[in-house]
C-alpha cells in the first residue's frame, strides 16, 4: 500500500505536488479545465493543514524554443487563481537559484505554480532524463512530495520519479481515487466481463489485449484494430488501415485461434474510398473492394455487440469504433456509447481518445468511471504497475531524510 497524503504529517510544511495540468489551450485560453478541478481535493486538503504548496506539471510537448511559447503554464496559474479565489504565484524561471530561499520566506497557505517542467528539457533533457541534479534542486523547494498526476506516472522524469529519491513521498487524492477504481475493476469485475476495443493501430494495443484476454469473457473488436484481425483471417479489407508486419499477423492468428469463443469481429462497415473523398458506402465485411477503406462499424455489428453488452455485467471500453472525428464515420462510436449508457452496467472507459469521444458526444456523466490517465491508464491495466507510483514510499517505509 502506497503512503497516502492523510497518513503524512503535512501540517504547516512546504509540500511539492506533481499534478497533470496538461490541459488543452487554444489562443492562450484553456478549453477544458477538468484536470484543474481534479487537483482541488489535494490543494484544499493542504490549505486546511496550513501548508505552502509548490506545484509542478508539464504541458504539451517541448522540443524546441518555439514550443515554449505555446506551452506555458501561465494560463493555468490564472485559471487556478480564479477557481480558488486565491492568488497562485507563477514562477517562470524554475531553476532560479534564489527560489528555495524565496519559498522559505513565504507565509503559510501560499500557492506557487512553477513553469512547465518540460522547459527543463531544452537543451539537455534534464526533466525527461530524470537528471539527478535537477531532481535534487526541485526537492530542495519543499519538505514532502505528493504524486498526484496519474497521466504522468508511466514516465521516469525528474518531477515524477527523480524527486522521490530526495524527499518523503506519498500519493495525492486524485491518483488514489484513480488507482482504487482501476484496481477494483481489474481484480474483481462482476462477470460476465466484456472488453470493447477499437482505435487505430493494433501494435499500440497488442500488449493490452494479451493481458486483458485471460481476464475477460468477451472481447468485441472495432476500428483499425479489428481491420488487422480481419486481415489475419484473410478477409479483403481493401485500403483500410491495418498492420503489414507478418510477425504481428501471425500473433493475431494465434490469438484468434486460442480465443475463438471470446473474440467478436465486425460483420459490416461504413467505407470510404482511397481515390474519392466524397465516396461513402455501407458494406458487408466480405464485400469490401480493393480501393475501399473501413472507417466505421455498420448497423449489423452494432446490433450484435448490443446483445453481448446486455449479457454482461462489467464492461471496459478503450478506443473508438471508427474515425469519430469525421461526422460521417462517427455513428458507430456514438451509437455504442448510447447503448452502453442505456445498459446501466458497470462501465469503465480508459484511453485519451476514448475519454475525449465520451465527452465529445455528451456522455461525460453516463459511465461508472472515466479514467483520465490516457497512456498511463492503459499501461497500468497492461502491466499492473507504473514506475511513477512504484517510486512513491510504501506506507510502512521509514521516511527518508530531508535534503
Ligand atoms: P485511445 O487514445 O483512447 O487509446 P485510440 O487512439 O486507440 O484510443 O483510438 C482513437 C483513434 O482511432 C481515433 O483517432 C480514430 O480516428 C482512430 N480510428 C478508429 N477507427 C479507425 C479506422 N477504422 N481507421 C483508422 N483509424 C481509426
Ligand atoms: Mg489515442
Short mmCIF file of C-alpha atoms and ligand atoms in Angstrom, two decimals:
data_model
loop_
_atom_site.label_atom_id
_atom_site.label_comp_id
_atom_site.label_asym_id
_atom_site.label_seq_id
_atom_site.Cartn_x
_atom_site.Cartn_y
_atom_site.Cartn_z
CA UNK A 1 0.00 0.00 0.00
CA UNK A 2 1.40 3.36 -1.02
CA UNK A 3 1.64 6.10 1.53
CA UNK A 4 -1.47 8.30 1.40
CA UNK A 5 -1.48 12.03 1.94
CA UNK A 6 -3.68 11.60 5.02
CA UNK A 7 -1.00 9.37 6.58
CA UNK A 8 1.69 12.04 6.26
CA UNK A 9 2.47 14.75 8.75
CA UNK A 10 1.97 17.69 6.39
CA UNK A 11 0.86 20.28 8.95
CA UNK A 12 2.49 23.67 8.22
CA UNK A 13 5.04 22.10 5.88
CA UNK A 14 6.01 23.02 2.35
CA UNK A 15 4.52 20.41 0.04
CA UNK A 16 5.59 19.85 -3.55
CA UNK A 17 2.77 18.38 -5.64
CA UNK A 18 3.08 16.95 -9.14
CA UNK A 19 -0.24 17.46 -10.95
CA UNK A 20 -1.32 16.75 -14.51
CA UNK A 21 -2.12 20.23 -15.81
CA UNK A 22 -1.61 19.13 -19.41
CA UNK A 23 -4.81 20.96 -20.44
CA UNK A 24 -5.85 21.88 -23.99
CA UNK A 25 -5.11 25.55 -24.67
CA UNK A 26 -6.21 27.50 -27.76
CA UNK A 27 -5.10 31.11 -28.30
CA UNK A 28 -3.98 31.35 -24.69
CA UNK A 29 -7.37 30.13 -23.38
CA UNK A 30 -7.92 26.84 -21.57
CA UNK A 31 -10.73 24.99 -23.36
CA UNK A 32 -11.18 22.15 -20.86
CA UNK A 33 -10.30 22.66 -17.19
CA UNK A 34 -11.34 19.18 -15.92
CA UNK A 35 -7.76 18.41 -14.89
CA UNK A 36 -7.54 21.60 -12.83
CA UNK A 37 -10.73 20.65 -10.98
CA UNK A 38 -9.33 17.15 -10.35
CA UNK A 39 -6.46 18.71 -8.39
CA UNK A 40 -8.68 20.65 -5.97
CA UNK A 41 -9.15 17.89 -3.34
CA UNK A 42 -5.41 17.73 -2.73
CA UNK A 43 -4.95 21.52 -2.81
CA UNK A 44 -7.81 22.17 -0.39
CA UNK A 45 -6.62 19.45 1.99
CA UNK A 46 -3.15 21.03 2.10
CA UNK A 47 -4.55 24.55 2.54
CA UNK A 48 -6.57 23.31 5.52
CA UNK A 49 -3.33 21.98 7.01
CA UNK A 50 -1.69 25.43 6.60
CA UNK A 51 0.84 24.15 4.09
CA UNK A 52 2.73 26.08 1.47
CA UNK A 53 2.05 24.40 -1.87
CA UNK A 54 4.57 24.20 -4.70
CA UNK A 55 3.00 22.80 -7.87
CA UNK A 56 4.87 21.03 -10.68
CA UNK A 57 3.35 19.96 -14.01
CA UNK A 58 4.19 19.52 -17.65
CA UNK A 59 2.15 20.85 -20.57
CA UNK A 60 2.33 19.57 -24.14
CA UNK A 61 5.48 18.57 -25.98
CA UNK A 62 8.51 20.84 -25.67
CA UNK A 63 11.21 20.02 -28.21
CA UNK A 64 12.18 23.49 -29.46
CA UNK A 65 12.34 27.09 -28.18
CA UNK A 66 9.15 27.83 -30.23
CA UNK A 67 7.29 25.04 -28.40
CA UNK A 68 7.84 27.00 -25.19
CA UNK A 69 5.72 29.91 -26.46
CA UNK A 70 2.50 27.86 -26.72
CA UNK A 71 3.12 25.54 -23.78
CA UNK A 72 3.47 27.94 -20.87
CA UNK A 73 1.55 27.09 -17.68
CA UNK A 74 0.82 30.80 -17.10
CA UNK A 75 -2.86 30.44 -18.20
CA UNK A 76 -3.24 27.56 -15.71
CA UNK A 77 -1.99 29.81 -12.86
CA UNK A 78 -4.61 32.37 -13.88
CA UNK A 79 -7.43 29.81 -14.06
CA UNK A 80 -6.43 28.23 -10.75
CA UNK A 81 -6.39 31.69 -9.15
CA UNK A 82 -9.98 32.24 -10.39
CA UNK A 83 -11.20 28.83 -9.21
CA UNK A 84 -9.58 29.03 -5.76
CA UNK A 85 -10.32 32.76 -5.37
CA UNK A 86 -6.78 32.97 -4.06
CA UNK A 87 -3.65 34.14 -5.83
CA UNK A 88 -1.47 31.44 -7.34
CA UNK A 89 2.07 32.79 -7.85
CA UNK A 90 3.51 31.83 -11.20
CA UNK A 91 7.29 31.28 -11.38
CA UNK A 92 8.64 31.37 -14.92
CA UNK A 93 12.26 30.58 -14.06
CA UNK A 94 12.14 27.12 -12.47
CA UNK A 95 15.88 26.97 -11.81
CA UNK A 96 16.19 30.42 -10.17
CA UNK A 97 18.92 29.77 -7.54
CA UNK A 98 17.13 32.11 -5.13
CA UNK A 99 13.85 30.21 -5.39
CA UNK A 100 14.38 27.92 -2.35
CA UNK A 101 15.06 30.99 -0.18
CA UNK A 102 12.08 32.92 -1.60
CA UNK A 103 9.79 29.98 -0.83
CA UNK A 104 11.15 29.72 2.73
CA UNK A 105 10.25 33.38 3.32
CA UNK A 106 6.66 32.94 2.13
CA UNK A 107 3.85 32.73 4.71
CA UNK A 108 1.79 29.52 5.10
CA UNK A 109 -1.08 28.80 2.65
CA UNK A 110 0.70 30.42 -0.29
CA UNK A 111 0.50 28.56 -3.61
CA UNK A 112 3.21 28.59 -6.24
CA UNK A 113 2.97 27.10 -9.74
CA UNK A 114 6.29 26.57 -11.47
CA UNK A 115 6.59 26.86 -15.26
CA UNK A 116 6.19 23.71 -17.40
CA UNK A 117 8.76 21.16 -16.20
CA UNK A 118 9.42 20.17 -19.82
CA UNK A 119 11.07 23.59 -20.35
CA UNK A 120 13.93 21.93 -18.43
CA UNK A 121 14.38 19.61 -21.45
CA UNK A 122 15.92 22.40 -23.50
CA UNK A 123 18.74 21.98 -24.23
CA UNK A 124 19.71 18.97 -22.12
CA UNK A 125 16.57 16.89 -21.43
CA UNK A 126 17.03 17.35 -17.69
CA UNK A 127 13.37 16.56 -16.95
CA UNK A 128 12.89 13.61 -19.34
CA UNK A 129 16.23 12.00 -18.49
CA UNK A 130 15.47 12.25 -14.78
CA UNK A 131 18.63 14.31 -14.16
CA UNK A 132 19.82 13.81 -10.61
CA UNK A 133 20.84 17.43 -10.03
CA UNK A 134 17.58 18.91 -11.22
CA UNK A 135 15.66 16.30 -9.21
CA UNK A 136 17.59 17.34 -6.11
CA UNK A 137 17.01 21.04 -6.85
CA UNK A 138 13.25 20.51 -7.21
CA UNK A 139 13.28 18.53 -3.95
CA UNK A 140 15.08 21.41 -2.19
CA UNK A 141 11.95 23.55 -2.66
CA UNK A 142 9.90 21.64 -0.05
CA UNK A 143 9.61 19.04 2.72
CA UNK A 144 7.33 16.37 1.22
CA UNK A 145 6.49 15.26 -2.34
CA UNK A 146 2.96 14.33 -3.38
CA UNK A 147 2.47 12.41 -6.65
CA UNK A 148 -0.96 13.37 -7.98
CA UNK A 149 -0.55 13.01 -11.74
CA UNK A 150 -1.59 9.55 -12.88
CA UNK A 151 -1.25 10.54 -16.55
CA UNK A 152 2.48 11.20 -15.99
CA UNK A 153 3.14 8.13 -13.85
CA UNK A 154 4.35 5.91 -16.69
CA UNK A 155 7.44 8.07 -17.26
CA UNK A 156 10.52 8.30 -15.04
CA UNK A 157 11.07 12.06 -15.15
CA UNK A 158 12.80 14.38 -12.66
CA UNK A 159 9.45 15.82 -11.50
CA UNK A 160 7.82 12.40 -11.05
CA UNK A 161 10.43 9.79 -10.12
CA UNK A 162 13.73 11.69 -9.61
CA UNK A 163 12.36 13.91 -6.85
CA UNK A 164 11.21 10.90 -4.76
CA UNK A 165 14.87 9.96 -4.21
CA UNK A 166 15.30 13.08 -2.08
CA UNK A 167 12.04 13.54 -0.18
CA UNK A 168 9.43 11.58 1.76
CA UNK A 169 6.64 10.93 -0.72
CA UNK A 170 3.00 9.88 -0.96
CA UNK A 171 0.16 9.77 -3.48
CA UNK A 172 -2.47 12.52 -3.71
CA UNK A 173 -6.26 12.17 -3.72
CA UNK A 174 -6.69 12.09 -7.49
CA UNK A 175 -4.15 9.28 -8.01
CA UNK A 176 -5.58 7.39 -5.04
CA UNK A 177 -9.11 7.58 -6.45
CA UNK A 178 -8.00 6.60 -9.94
CA UNK A 179 -5.93 3.60 -8.78
CA UNK A 180 -8.69 2.38 -6.46
CA UNK A 181 -11.20 2.44 -9.34
CA UNK A 182 -8.84 0.64 -11.74
CA UNK A 183 -7.80 -1.94 -9.12
CA UNK A 184 -11.36 -2.80 -8.17
CA UNK A 185 -12.30 -3.18 -11.77
CA UNK A 186 -9.16 -5.11 -12.71
CA UNK A 187 -9.21 -7.54 -9.79
CA UNK A 188 -12.87 -8.21 -9.13
CA UNK A 189 -15.03 -7.42 -12.15
CA UNK A 190 -18.56 -8.74 -11.84
CA UNK A 191 -18.88 -11.29 -14.64
CA UNK A 192 -19.58 -11.62 -17.48
CA UNK A 193 -16.83 -9.08 -18.14
CA UNK A 194 -16.71 -7.69 -21.67
CA UNK A 195 -13.96 -5.63 -23.24
CA UNK A 196 -14.71 -3.42 -26.22
CA UNK A 197 -11.63 -2.32 -28.09
CA UNK A 198 -11.30 -0.08 -31.10
CA UNK A 199 -8.89 2.62 -32.16
CA UNK A 200 -6.23 2.93 -34.77
CA UNK A 201 -3.18 0.69 -34.66
CA UNK A 202 -3.13 -2.89 -33.42
CA UNK A 203 0.54 -2.60 -32.41
CA UNK A 204 -0.36 0.04 -29.76
CA UNK A 205 -2.88 -2.29 -28.16
CA UNK A 206 -1.44 -5.78 -28.55
CA UNK A 207 0.04 -5.92 -25.04
CA UNK A 208 -3.20 -4.67 -23.55
CA UNK A 209 -5.20 -7.27 -25.49
CA UNK A 210 -2.88 -10.08 -24.39
CA UNK A 211 -3.02 -9.08 -20.72
CA UNK A 212 -6.78 -8.49 -20.67
CA UNK A 213 -7.90 -11.57 -22.66
CA UNK A 214 -7.47 -14.08 -19.81
CA UNK A 215 -9.48 -11.76 -17.52
CA UNK A 216 -12.48 -11.19 -19.77
CA UNK A 217 -15.39 -13.26 -21.11
CA UNK A 218 -15.87 -11.39 -24.39
CA UNK A 219 -13.64 -9.15 -26.49
CA UNK A 220 -15.53 -7.05 -29.06
CA UNK A 221 -13.24 -5.52 -31.68
CA UNK A 222 -13.73 -2.48 -33.88
CA UNK A 223 -11.81 0.32 -35.61
CA UNK A 224 -8.41 -0.05 -37.23
CA UNK A 225 -7.64 -2.68 -34.63
CA UNK A 226 -10.34 -5.00 -35.98
CA UNK A 227 -9.03 -4.46 -39.54
CA UNK A 228 -5.78 -6.19 -38.65
CA UNK A 229 -7.65 -9.14 -37.14
CA UNK A 230 -9.82 -9.38 -40.27
CA UNK A 231 -6.68 -9.29 -42.39
CA UNK A 232 -5.20 -12.10 -40.28
CA UNK A 233 -8.33 -14.11 -41.16
CA UNK A 234 -7.70 -13.36 -44.89
CA UNK A 235 -10.67 -11.02 -45.37
CA UNK A 236 -10.15 -8.43 -48.08
CA UNK A 237 -10.07 -5.11 -46.20
CA UNK A 238 -9.15 -3.04 -49.26
CA UNK A 239 -7.07 0.04 -48.46
CA UNK A 240 -8.04 0.11 -44.75
CA UNK A 241 -5.55 0.86 -42.01
CA UNK A 242 -4.01 -2.43 -40.83
CA UNK A 243 -0.69 -3.90 -39.86
CA UNK A 244 1.72 -5.13 -42.55
CA UNK A 245 4.01 -6.84 -40.09
CA UNK A 246 3.98 -10.60 -40.68
CA UNK A 247 5.02 -11.38 -37.09
CA UNK A 248 2.09 -9.30 -35.77
CA UNK A 249 -0.30 -11.03 -38.19
CA UNK A 250 0.90 -14.46 -37.01
CA UNK A 251 0.39 -13.33 -33.42
CA UNK A 252 -3.16 -12.20 -34.22
CA UNK A 253 -3.87 -15.56 -35.87
CA UNK A 254 -2.76 -17.40 -32.77
CA UNK A 255 -4.81 -15.07 -30.52
CA UNK A 256 -7.86 -15.72 -32.71
CA UNK A 257 -7.30 -19.46 -32.67
CA UNK A 258 -6.90 -19.65 -28.90
CA UNK A 259 -9.82 -17.35 -28.08
CA UNK A 260 -12.40 -18.34 -30.68
CA UNK A 261 -15.25 -18.26 -28.17
CA UNK A 262 -14.32 -14.83 -26.76
CA UNK A 263 -13.47 -12.63 -29.74
CA UNK A 264 -16.11 -10.92 -31.88
CA UNK A 265 -15.33 -9.08 -35.10
CA UNK A 266 -17.33 -6.59 -37.21
CA UNK A 267 -19.93 -8.00 -39.63
CA UNK A 268 -20.26 -4.81 -41.67
CA UNK A 269 -18.73 -1.39 -42.17
CA UNK A 270 -19.11 2.13 -43.43
CA UNK A 271 -16.40 2.59 -46.03
CA UNK A 272 -14.75 5.45 -47.87
CA UNK A 273 -12.52 5.27 -50.89
CA UNK A 274 -8.82 5.83 -51.48
CA UNK A 275 -9.48 7.86 -54.65
CA UNK A 276 -12.71 9.76 -53.88
CA UNK A 277 -13.07 11.80 -50.69
CA UNK A 278 -16.84 12.06 -51.06
CA UNK A 279 -17.39 8.31 -51.54
CA UNK A 280 -19.27 6.66 -48.66
CA UNK A 281 -20.97 3.28 -48.72
CA UNK A 282 -22.39 0.61 -46.42
CA UNK A 283 -20.74 -2.78 -46.94
CA UNK A 284 -20.87 -6.30 -45.52
CA UNK A 285 -17.41 -7.20 -44.29
CA UNK A 286 -16.94 -9.84 -47.05
CA UNK A 287 -17.86 -7.36 -49.81
CA UNK A 288 -15.08 -4.79 -49.46
CA UNK A 289 -13.30 -3.76 -52.68
CA UNK A 290 -9.60 -3.06 -53.23
CA UNK A 291 -9.95 0.74 -53.02
CA UNK A 292 -12.37 0.90 -50.15
CA UNK A 293 -11.37 1.94 -46.63
CA UNK A 294 -13.18 0.80 -43.49
CA UNK A 295 -13.87 3.89 -41.39
CA UNK A 296 -16.67 2.80 -39.07
CA UNK A 297 -18.63 -0.25 -37.93
CA UNK A 298 -22.05 -0.86 -39.51
CA UNK A 299 -25.54 -1.44 -38.05
CA UNK A 300 -25.35 -5.26 -38.01
CA UNK A 301 -22.15 -5.09 -35.93
CA UNK A 302 -23.78 -2.62 -33.53
CA UNK A 303 -26.78 -4.97 -33.15
CA UNK A 304 -24.52 -7.96 -32.43
CA UNK A 305 -22.39 -6.02 -29.94
CA UNK A 306 -25.53 -4.72 -28.22
CA UNK A 307 -26.56 -8.29 -27.38
CA UNK A 308 -23.13 -9.01 -25.87
CA UNK A 309 -23.35 -5.80 -23.81
CA UNK A 310 -26.79 -6.73 -22.49
CA UNK A 311 -25.47 -10.13 -21.40
CA UNK A 312 -22.53 -8.58 -19.50
CA UNK A 313 -22.24 -7.06 -16.05
CA UNK A 314 -18.94 -5.21 -16.35
CA UNK A 315 -17.59 -3.51 -19.48
CA UNK A 316 -14.28 -1.87 -20.29
CA UNK A 317 -14.13 0.39 -23.34
CA UNK A 318 -10.92 1.51 -25.00
CA UNK A 319 -10.56 3.06 -28.45
CA UNK A 320 -13.26 4.38 -30.75
CA UNK A 321 -15.39 2.27 -33.10
CA UNK A 322 -14.38 4.33 -36.11
CA UNK A 323 -12.90 7.63 -37.23
CA UNK A 324 -15.23 9.51 -34.89
CA UNK A 325 -13.56 12.85 -35.62
CA UNK A 326 -15.34 12.84 -39.04
CA UNK A 327 -19.13 13.06 -38.50
CA UNK A 328 -19.74 10.71 -41.48
CA UNK A 329 -17.94 7.93 -39.59
CA UNK A 330 -19.00 8.81 -36.06
CA UNK A 331 -22.23 6.77 -35.92
CA UNK A 332 -20.63 3.55 -34.62
CA UNK A 333 -18.90 5.28 -31.73
CA UNK A 334 -21.96 7.43 -30.91
CA UNK A 335 -24.41 4.52 -31.06
CA UNK A 336 -22.21 2.22 -28.97
CA UNK A 337 -21.87 4.95 -26.31
CA UNK A 338 -25.66 5.37 -26.29
CA UNK A 339 -26.20 1.60 -25.95
CA UNK A 340 -23.61 1.42 -23.17
CA UNK A 341 -25.24 4.28 -21.31
CA UNK A 342 -28.71 2.74 -21.58
CA UNK A 343 -27.41 -0.66 -20.44
CA UNK A 344 -26.78 0.70 -16.93
CA UNK A 345 -23.89 -1.75 -16.45
CA UNK A 346 -20.63 -1.07 -14.64
CA UNK A 347 -18.63 0.64 -17.37
CA UNK A 348 -15.07 1.91 -17.23
CA UNK A 349 -13.63 3.92 -20.12
CA UNK A 350 -9.87 4.30 -20.48
CA UNK A 351 -7.60 5.97 -23.04
CA UNK A 352 -7.10 9.52 -24.26
CA UNK A 353 -9.27 9.49 -27.40
CA UNK A 354 -11.86 7.23 -25.79
CA UNK A 355 -12.48 9.69 -22.96
CA UNK A 356 -12.44 12.58 -25.47
CA UNK A 357 -15.09 10.82 -27.58
CA UNK A 358 -17.26 10.26 -24.49
CA UNK A 359 -17.03 13.98 -23.66
CA UNK A 360 -17.49 14.97 -27.29
CA UNK A 361 -20.78 13.07 -27.62
CA UNK A 362 -22.11 14.36 -24.29
CA UNK A 363 -21.77 11.21 -22.15
CA UNK A 364 -19.37 12.62 -19.55
CA UNK A 365 -21.54 11.65 -16.56
CA UNK A 366 -23.02 8.49 -18.06
CA UNK A 367 -20.46 5.87 -17.02
CA UNK A 368 -19.16 4.35 -13.81
CA UNK A 369 -15.66 5.66 -14.34
CA UNK A 370 -13.76 7.67 -16.92
CA UNK A 371 -10.08 7.10 -16.40
CA UNK A 372 -8.24 10.26 -17.42
CA UNK A 373 -4.75 8.75 -17.27
CA UNK A 374 -4.50 8.17 -21.07
CA UNK A 375 -1.44 6.05 -21.91
CA UNK A 376 -0.65 5.61 -18.20
CA UNK A 377 -4.07 4.03 -17.56
CA UNK A 378 -3.52 1.57 -20.40
CA UNK A 379 -0.03 0.78 -19.13
CA UNK A 380 -1.40 0.20 -15.63
CA UNK A 381 -4.05 -2.17 -16.99
CA UNK A 382 -1.42 -3.97 -19.06
CA UNK A 383 1.41 -4.28 -16.55
CA UNK A 384 -0.36 -3.81 -13.23
CA UNK A 385 2.05 -1.13 -12.05
CA UNK A 386 3.57 2.24 -13.02
CA UNK A 387 7.11 3.49 -12.48
CA UNK A 388 5.90 6.84 -11.13
CA UNK A 389 3.78 5.11 -8.48
CA UNK A 390 6.37 2.40 -7.70
CA UNK A 391 8.79 5.16 -6.66
CA UNK A 392 6.41 6.59 -4.05
CA UNK A 393 7.06 5.41 -0.46
CA UNK A 394 5.28 2.38 0.93
CA UNK A 395 3.14 3.05 3.98
CA UNK A 396 5.41 1.16 6.38
CA UNK A 397 8.63 2.63 4.93
CA UNK A 398 10.73 4.80 7.21
CA UNK A 399 10.76 8.34 5.87
CA UNK A 400 13.93 9.31 4.01
CA UNK A 401 15.90 12.21 5.36
CA UNK A 402 15.33 15.73 4.10
CA UNK A 403 17.98 17.19 1.84
P1 LIG B 1 -7.26 5.84 -27.03
O1 LIG B 1 -6.49 7.12 -27.23
O2 LIG B 1 -8.48 6.02 -26.21
O3 LIG B 1 -6.40 4.69 -26.58
P2 LIG B 1 -7.11 5.24 -29.86
O4 LIG B 1 -6.13 6.35 -30.09
O5 LIG B 1 -6.61 3.85 -29.97
O6 LIG B 1 -7.87 5.41 -28.46
O7 LIG B 1 -8.37 5.33 -30.84
C1 LIG B 1 -8.88 6.50 -31.40
C2 LIG B 1 -8.36 6.75 -32.77
O8 LIG B 1 -8.58 5.62 -33.62
C3 LIG B 1 -9.09 7.91 -33.42
O9 LIG B 1 -8.15 8.90 -33.80
C4 LIG B 1 -9.77 7.29 -34.65
O10 LIG B 1 -9.79 8.15 -35.77
C5 LIG B 1 -8.91 6.08 -34.90
N1 LIG B 1 -9.67 5.05 -35.65
C6 LIG B 1 -10.77 4.38 -35.24
N2 LIG B 1 -11.21 3.56 -36.20
C7 LIG B 1 -10.38 3.69 -37.26
C8 LIG B 1 -10.33 3.11 -38.56
N3 LIG B 1 -11.24 2.23 -38.97
N4 LIG B 1 -9.33 3.51 -39.38
C9 LIG B 1 -8.42 4.42 -38.97
N5 LIG B 1 -8.41 5.00 -37.76
C10 LIG B 1 -9.39 4.65 -36.91
MG1 LIG B 2 -5.23 7.83 -28.78
#
